[in-house]
Coordinates of N, CA and C in Angstrom, one line a residue:
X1 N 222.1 124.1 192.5 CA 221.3 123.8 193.7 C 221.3 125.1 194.6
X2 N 222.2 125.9 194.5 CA 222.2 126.9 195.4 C 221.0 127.9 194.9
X3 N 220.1 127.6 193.6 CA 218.9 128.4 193.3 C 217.7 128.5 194.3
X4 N 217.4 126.7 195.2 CA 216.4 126.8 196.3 C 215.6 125.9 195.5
X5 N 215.8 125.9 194.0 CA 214.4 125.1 193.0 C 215.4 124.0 192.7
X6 N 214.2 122.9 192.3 CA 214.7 121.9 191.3 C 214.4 122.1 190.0
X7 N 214.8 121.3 188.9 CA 215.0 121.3 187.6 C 213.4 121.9 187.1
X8 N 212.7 121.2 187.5 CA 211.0 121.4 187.0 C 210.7 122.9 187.9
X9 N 211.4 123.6 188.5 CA 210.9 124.8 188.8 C 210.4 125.0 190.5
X10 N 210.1 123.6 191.5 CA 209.3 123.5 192.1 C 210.9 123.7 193.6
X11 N 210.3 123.6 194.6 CA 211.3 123.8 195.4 C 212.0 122.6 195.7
X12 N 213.6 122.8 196.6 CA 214.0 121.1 197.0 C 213.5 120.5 197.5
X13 N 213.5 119.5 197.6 CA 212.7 118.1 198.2 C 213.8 118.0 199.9
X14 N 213.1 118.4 201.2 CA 214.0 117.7 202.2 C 213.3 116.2 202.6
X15 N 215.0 115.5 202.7 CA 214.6 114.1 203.3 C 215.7 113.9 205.0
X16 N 214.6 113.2 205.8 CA 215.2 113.5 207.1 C 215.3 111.4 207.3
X17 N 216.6 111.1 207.7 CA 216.7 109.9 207.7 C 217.1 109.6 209.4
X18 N 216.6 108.8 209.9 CA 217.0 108.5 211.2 C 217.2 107.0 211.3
X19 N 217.9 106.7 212.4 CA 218.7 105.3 212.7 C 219.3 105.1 213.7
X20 N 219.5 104.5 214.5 CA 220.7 103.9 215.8 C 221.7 104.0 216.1
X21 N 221.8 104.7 217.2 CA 223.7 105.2 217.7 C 224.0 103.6 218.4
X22 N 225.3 103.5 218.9 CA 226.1 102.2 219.3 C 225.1 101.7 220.9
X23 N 224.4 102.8 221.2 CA 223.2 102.1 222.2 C 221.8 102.0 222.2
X24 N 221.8 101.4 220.6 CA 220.5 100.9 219.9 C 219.2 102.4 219.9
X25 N 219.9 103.6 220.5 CA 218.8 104.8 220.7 C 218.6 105.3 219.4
X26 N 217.2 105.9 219.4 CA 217.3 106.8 218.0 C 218.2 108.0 218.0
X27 N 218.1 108.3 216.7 CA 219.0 108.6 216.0 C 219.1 110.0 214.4
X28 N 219.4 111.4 214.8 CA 219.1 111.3 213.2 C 219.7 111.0 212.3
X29 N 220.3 110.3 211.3 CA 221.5 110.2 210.4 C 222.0 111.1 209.5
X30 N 220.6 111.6 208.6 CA 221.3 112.5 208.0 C 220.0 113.5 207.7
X31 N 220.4 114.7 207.4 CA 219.2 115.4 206.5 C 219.5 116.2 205.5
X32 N 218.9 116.3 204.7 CA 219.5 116.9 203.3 C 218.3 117.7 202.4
X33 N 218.7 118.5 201.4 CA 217.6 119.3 200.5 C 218.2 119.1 199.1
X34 N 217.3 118.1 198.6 CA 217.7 117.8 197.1 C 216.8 118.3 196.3
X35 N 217.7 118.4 195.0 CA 216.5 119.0 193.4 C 216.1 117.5 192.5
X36 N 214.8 118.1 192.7 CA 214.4 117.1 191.2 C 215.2 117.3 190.3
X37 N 215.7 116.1 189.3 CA 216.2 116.2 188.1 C 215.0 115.8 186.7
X38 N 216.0 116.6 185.8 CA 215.0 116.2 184.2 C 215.3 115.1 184.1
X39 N 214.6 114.2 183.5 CA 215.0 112.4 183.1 C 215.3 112.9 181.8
X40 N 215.9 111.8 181.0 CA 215.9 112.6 179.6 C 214.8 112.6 178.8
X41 N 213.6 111.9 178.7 CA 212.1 112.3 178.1 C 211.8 113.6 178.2
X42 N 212.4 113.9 179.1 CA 212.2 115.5 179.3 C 210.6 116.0 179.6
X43 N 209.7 114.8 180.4 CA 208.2 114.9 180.8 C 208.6 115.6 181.9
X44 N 209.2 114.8 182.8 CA 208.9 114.8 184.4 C 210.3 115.5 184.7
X45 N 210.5 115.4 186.0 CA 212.0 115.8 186.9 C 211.6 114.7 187.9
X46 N 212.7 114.3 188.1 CA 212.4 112.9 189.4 C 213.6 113.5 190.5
X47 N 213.3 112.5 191.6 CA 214.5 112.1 192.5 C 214.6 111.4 193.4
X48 N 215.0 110.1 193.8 CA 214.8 108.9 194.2 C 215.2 109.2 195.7
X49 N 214.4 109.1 196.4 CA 214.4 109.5 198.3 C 215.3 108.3 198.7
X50 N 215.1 106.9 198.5 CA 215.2 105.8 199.5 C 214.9 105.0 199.1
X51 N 215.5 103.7 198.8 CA 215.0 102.3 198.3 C 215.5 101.2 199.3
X52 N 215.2 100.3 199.2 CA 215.6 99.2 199.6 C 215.4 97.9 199.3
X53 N 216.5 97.0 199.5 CA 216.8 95.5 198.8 C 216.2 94.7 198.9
X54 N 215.2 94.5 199.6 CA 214.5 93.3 200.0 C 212.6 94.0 201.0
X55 N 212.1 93.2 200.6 CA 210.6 93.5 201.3 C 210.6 92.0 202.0
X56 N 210.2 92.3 203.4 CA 209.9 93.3 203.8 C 212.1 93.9 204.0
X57 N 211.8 95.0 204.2 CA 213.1 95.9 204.6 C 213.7 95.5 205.7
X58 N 214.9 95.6 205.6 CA 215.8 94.8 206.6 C 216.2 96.5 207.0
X59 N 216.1 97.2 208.7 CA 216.4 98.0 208.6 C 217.8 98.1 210.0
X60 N 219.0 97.2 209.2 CA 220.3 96.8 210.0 C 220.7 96.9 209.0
X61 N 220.0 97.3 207.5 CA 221.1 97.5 206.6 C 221.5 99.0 206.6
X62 N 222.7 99.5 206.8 CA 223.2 101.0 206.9 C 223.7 101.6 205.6
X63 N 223.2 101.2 204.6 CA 223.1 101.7 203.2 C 222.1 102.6 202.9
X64 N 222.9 104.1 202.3 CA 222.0 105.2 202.4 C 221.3 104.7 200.8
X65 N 220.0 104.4 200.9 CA 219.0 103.9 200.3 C 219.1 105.0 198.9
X66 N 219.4 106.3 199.0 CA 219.1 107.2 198.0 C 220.5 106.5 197.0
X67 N 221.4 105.7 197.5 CA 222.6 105.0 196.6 C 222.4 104.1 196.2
X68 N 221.8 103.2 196.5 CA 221.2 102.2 195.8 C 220.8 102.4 194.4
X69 N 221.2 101.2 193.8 CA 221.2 101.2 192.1 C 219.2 101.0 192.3
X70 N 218.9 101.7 191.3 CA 217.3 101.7 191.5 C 216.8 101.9 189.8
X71 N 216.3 101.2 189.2 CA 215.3 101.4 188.0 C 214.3 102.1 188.4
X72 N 213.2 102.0 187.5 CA 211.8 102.3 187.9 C 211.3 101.4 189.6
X73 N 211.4 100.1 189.5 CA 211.2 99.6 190.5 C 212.4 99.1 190.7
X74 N 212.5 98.6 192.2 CA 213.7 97.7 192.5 C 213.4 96.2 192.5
X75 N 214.0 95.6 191.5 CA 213.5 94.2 191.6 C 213.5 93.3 193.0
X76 N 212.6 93.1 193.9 CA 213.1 92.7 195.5 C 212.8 93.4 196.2
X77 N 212.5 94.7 196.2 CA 212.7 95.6 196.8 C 211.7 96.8 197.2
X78 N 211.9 97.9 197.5 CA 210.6 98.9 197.6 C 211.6 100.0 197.2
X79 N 211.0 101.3 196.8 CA 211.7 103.1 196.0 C 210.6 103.9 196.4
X80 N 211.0 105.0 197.3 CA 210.6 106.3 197.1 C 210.7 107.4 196.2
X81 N 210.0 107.8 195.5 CA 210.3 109.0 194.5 C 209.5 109.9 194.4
X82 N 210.2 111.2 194.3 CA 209.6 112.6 193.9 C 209.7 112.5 192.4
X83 N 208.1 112.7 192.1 CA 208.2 113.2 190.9 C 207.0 114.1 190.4
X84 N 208.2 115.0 189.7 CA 207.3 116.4 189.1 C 206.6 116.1 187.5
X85 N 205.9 116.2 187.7 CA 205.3 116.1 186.0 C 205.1 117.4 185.7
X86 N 205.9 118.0 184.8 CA 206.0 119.1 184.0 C 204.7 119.3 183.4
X87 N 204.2 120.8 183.1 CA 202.7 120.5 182.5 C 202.6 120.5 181.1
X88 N 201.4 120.1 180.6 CA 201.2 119.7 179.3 C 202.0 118.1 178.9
X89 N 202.8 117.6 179.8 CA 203.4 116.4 179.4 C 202.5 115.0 179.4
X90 N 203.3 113.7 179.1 CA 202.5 112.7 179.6 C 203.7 111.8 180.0
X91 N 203.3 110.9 180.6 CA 204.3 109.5 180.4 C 204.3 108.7 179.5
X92 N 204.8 107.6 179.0 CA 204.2 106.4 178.5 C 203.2 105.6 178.7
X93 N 202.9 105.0 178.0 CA 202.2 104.1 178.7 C 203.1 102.9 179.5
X94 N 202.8 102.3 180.5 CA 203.9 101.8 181.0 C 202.9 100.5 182.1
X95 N 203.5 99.3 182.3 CA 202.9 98.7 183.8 C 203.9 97.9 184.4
X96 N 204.2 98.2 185.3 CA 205.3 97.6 186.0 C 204.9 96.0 187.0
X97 N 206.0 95.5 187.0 CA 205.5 94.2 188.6 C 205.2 95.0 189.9
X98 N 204.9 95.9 190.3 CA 205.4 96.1 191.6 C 203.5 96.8 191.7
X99 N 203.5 96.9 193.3 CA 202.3 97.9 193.8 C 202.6 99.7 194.0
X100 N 202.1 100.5 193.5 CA 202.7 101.7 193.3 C 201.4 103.0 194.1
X101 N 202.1 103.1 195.1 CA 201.1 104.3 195.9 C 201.8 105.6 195.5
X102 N 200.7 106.7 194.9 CA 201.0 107.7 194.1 C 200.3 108.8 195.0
X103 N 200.8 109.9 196.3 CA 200.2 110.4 196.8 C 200.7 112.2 196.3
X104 N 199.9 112.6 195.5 CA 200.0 114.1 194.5 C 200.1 115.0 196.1
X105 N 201.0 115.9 195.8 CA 201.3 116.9 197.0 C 201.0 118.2 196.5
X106 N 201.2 118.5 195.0 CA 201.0 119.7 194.4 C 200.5 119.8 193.3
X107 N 199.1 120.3 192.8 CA 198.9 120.1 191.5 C 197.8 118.9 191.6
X108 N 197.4 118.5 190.0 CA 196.9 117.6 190.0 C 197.4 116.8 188.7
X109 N 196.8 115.4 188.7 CA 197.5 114.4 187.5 C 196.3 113.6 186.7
X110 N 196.2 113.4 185.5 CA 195.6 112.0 184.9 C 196.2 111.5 184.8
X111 N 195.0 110.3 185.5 CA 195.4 108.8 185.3 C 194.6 108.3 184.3
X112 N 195.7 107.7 183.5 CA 195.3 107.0 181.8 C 195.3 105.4 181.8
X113 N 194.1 104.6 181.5 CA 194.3 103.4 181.7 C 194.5 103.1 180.2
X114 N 194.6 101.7 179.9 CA 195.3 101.1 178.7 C 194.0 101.0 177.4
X115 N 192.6 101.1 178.2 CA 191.1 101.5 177.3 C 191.1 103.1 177.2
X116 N 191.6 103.5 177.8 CA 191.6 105.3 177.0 C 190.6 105.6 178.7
X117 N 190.2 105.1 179.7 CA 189.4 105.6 180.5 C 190.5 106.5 181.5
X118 N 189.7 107.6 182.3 CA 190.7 108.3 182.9 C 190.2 108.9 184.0
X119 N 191.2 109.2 185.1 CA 190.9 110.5 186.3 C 191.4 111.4 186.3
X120 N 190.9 112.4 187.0 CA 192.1 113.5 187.4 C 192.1 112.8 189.1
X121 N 193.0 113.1 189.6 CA 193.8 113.5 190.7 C 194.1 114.4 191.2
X122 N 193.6 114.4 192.6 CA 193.9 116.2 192.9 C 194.6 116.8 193.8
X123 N 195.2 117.4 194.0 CA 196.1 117.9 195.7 C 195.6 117.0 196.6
X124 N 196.5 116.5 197.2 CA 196.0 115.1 198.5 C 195.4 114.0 197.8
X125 N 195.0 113.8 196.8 CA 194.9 112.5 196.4 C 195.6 111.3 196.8
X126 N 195.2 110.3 196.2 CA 196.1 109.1 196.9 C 195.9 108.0 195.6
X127 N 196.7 107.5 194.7 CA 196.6 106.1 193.9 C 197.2 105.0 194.3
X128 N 196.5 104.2 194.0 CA 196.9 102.9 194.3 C 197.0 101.9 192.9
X129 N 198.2 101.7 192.5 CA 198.5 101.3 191.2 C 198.6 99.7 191.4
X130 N 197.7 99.2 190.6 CA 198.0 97.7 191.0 C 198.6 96.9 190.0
X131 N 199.7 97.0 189.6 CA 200.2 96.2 188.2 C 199.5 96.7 187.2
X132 N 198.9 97.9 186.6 CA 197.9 97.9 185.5 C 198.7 98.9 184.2
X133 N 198.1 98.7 183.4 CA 198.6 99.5 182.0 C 198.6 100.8 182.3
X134 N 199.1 101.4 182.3 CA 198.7 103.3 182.5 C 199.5 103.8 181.9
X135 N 198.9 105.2 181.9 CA 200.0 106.6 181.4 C 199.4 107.5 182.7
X136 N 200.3 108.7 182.9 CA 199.8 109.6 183.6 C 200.1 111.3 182.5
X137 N 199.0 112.2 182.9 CA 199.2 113.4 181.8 C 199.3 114.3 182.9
X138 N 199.9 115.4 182.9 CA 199.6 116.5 183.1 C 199.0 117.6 182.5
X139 N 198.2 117.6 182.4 CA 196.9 118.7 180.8 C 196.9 119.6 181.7
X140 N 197.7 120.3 182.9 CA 197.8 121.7 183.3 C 198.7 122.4 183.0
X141 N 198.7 123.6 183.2 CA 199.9 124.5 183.1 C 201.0 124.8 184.3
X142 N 200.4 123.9 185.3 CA 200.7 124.2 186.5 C 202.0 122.5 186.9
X143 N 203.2 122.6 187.1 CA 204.2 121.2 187.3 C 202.8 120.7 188.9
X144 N 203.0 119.5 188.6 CA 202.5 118.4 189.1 C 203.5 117.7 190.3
X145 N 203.4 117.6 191.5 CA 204.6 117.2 192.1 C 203.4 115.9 193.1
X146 N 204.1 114.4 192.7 CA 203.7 113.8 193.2 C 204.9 112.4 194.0
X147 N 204.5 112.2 195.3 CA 205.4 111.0 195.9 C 205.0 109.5 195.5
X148 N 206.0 109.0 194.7 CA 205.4 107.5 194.6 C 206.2 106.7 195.8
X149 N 205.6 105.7 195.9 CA 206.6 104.4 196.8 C 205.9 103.5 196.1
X150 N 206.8 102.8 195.9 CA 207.0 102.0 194.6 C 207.5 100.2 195.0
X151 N 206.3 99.2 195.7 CA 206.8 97.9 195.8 C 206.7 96.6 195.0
X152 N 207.9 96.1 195.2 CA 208.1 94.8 194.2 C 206.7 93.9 194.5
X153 N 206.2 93.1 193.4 CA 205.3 92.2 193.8 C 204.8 91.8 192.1
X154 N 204.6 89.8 192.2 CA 204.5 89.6 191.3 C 203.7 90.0 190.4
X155 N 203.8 89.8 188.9 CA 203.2 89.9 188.2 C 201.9 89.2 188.3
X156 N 200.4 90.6 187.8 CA 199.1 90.2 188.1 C 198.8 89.0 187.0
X157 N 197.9 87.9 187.5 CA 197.5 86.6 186.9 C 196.5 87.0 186.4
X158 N 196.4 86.6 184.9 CA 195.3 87.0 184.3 C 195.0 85.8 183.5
X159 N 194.3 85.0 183.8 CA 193.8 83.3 183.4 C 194.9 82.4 183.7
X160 N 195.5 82.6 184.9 CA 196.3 81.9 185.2 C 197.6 82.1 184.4
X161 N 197.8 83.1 184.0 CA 199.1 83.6 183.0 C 199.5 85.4 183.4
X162 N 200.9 85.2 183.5 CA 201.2 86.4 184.0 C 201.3 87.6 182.9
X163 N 201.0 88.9 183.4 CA 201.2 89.9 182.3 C 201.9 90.2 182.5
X164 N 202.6 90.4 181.1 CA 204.2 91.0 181.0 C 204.5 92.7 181.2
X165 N 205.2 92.9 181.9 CA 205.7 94.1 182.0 C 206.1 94.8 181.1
X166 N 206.0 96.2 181.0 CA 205.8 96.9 179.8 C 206.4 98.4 180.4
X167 N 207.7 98.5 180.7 CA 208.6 99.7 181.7 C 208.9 101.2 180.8
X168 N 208.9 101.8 181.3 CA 208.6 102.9 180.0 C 210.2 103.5 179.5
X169 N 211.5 102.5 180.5 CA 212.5 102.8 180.2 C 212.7 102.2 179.0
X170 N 212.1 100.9 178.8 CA 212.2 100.0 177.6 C 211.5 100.8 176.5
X171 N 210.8 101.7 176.4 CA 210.5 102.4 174.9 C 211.1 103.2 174.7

């Protein structure tokens, strides 16, 4: 850490957390400069900002949210994440329960649906993932750094029958 980069090459991630002293005033709590890590697929480098246990967010809980036990999604819950997509890589294909806002800060990304159709994504972009089959590519040479926040929410009804989730930690 004392290099300035995270694992994917790109710089630390600062996160600035604020909260309430004993006379309800704001507050900053903590601020910090973290590195993306390699997951072991070895596509991306992640690093989980802040989650929380329940939607809507109870915010009297004083649990530093980056501790929270967190999967891909938090079952109940909502996750912030940096994630660098390494280039040339892809994800899985993957669809989770939750609603997934994907805002690209660096780079750009494909989005792969479960029919082979696709976007690019571009610096400032914005995705809005609705429960759907995807993969995401990086087909540049250039790491891809994108913020997800990531909310719990049932599984989409498709003839009145729910689609099963399909998590890319499970392949």
């Amino acid at each position: 850490m004392t290099s300035g980069v995270s694992e994917s090459g790109l710089p630390l991630v600062q996160r600035v957390v604020t909260g309430h002293d004993e006379n309800g005033r704001a507050r900053f709590k903590s601020e910090d400069l973290s590195p993306t890590r390699l997951i072991p697929s070895g596509d991306a480098a992640m690093l989980t900002m802040w989650t929380t246990a329940t939607v809507p967010a109870d915010n009297n809980d004083e649990t530093d949210g980056r501790e929270r036990d967190a999967g891909l999604t938090l079952n109940g819950g909502s996750v912030i994440r940096i994630c660098d997509m390494l280039p040339h890589q892809e994800s899985p294909m993957h669809r989770t329960n939750s609603i997934d806002y994907g805002i690209v800060l660096k780079g750009e990304i494909e989005l792969e649906l479960e029919d082979g159709v696709k976007t690019t994504v571009r610096e400032g972009g914005v995705i809005v993932q609705r429960g759907t089959n995807h993969l995401w590519r990086n087909a540049t040479d250039e790491v891809c750094r994108i913020a997800f926040i990531l909310i719990e929410a049932p599984a989409y009804l498709h003839n009145g029958q729910p689609l099963a989730e399909d998590r890319p930690e499970n392949k």
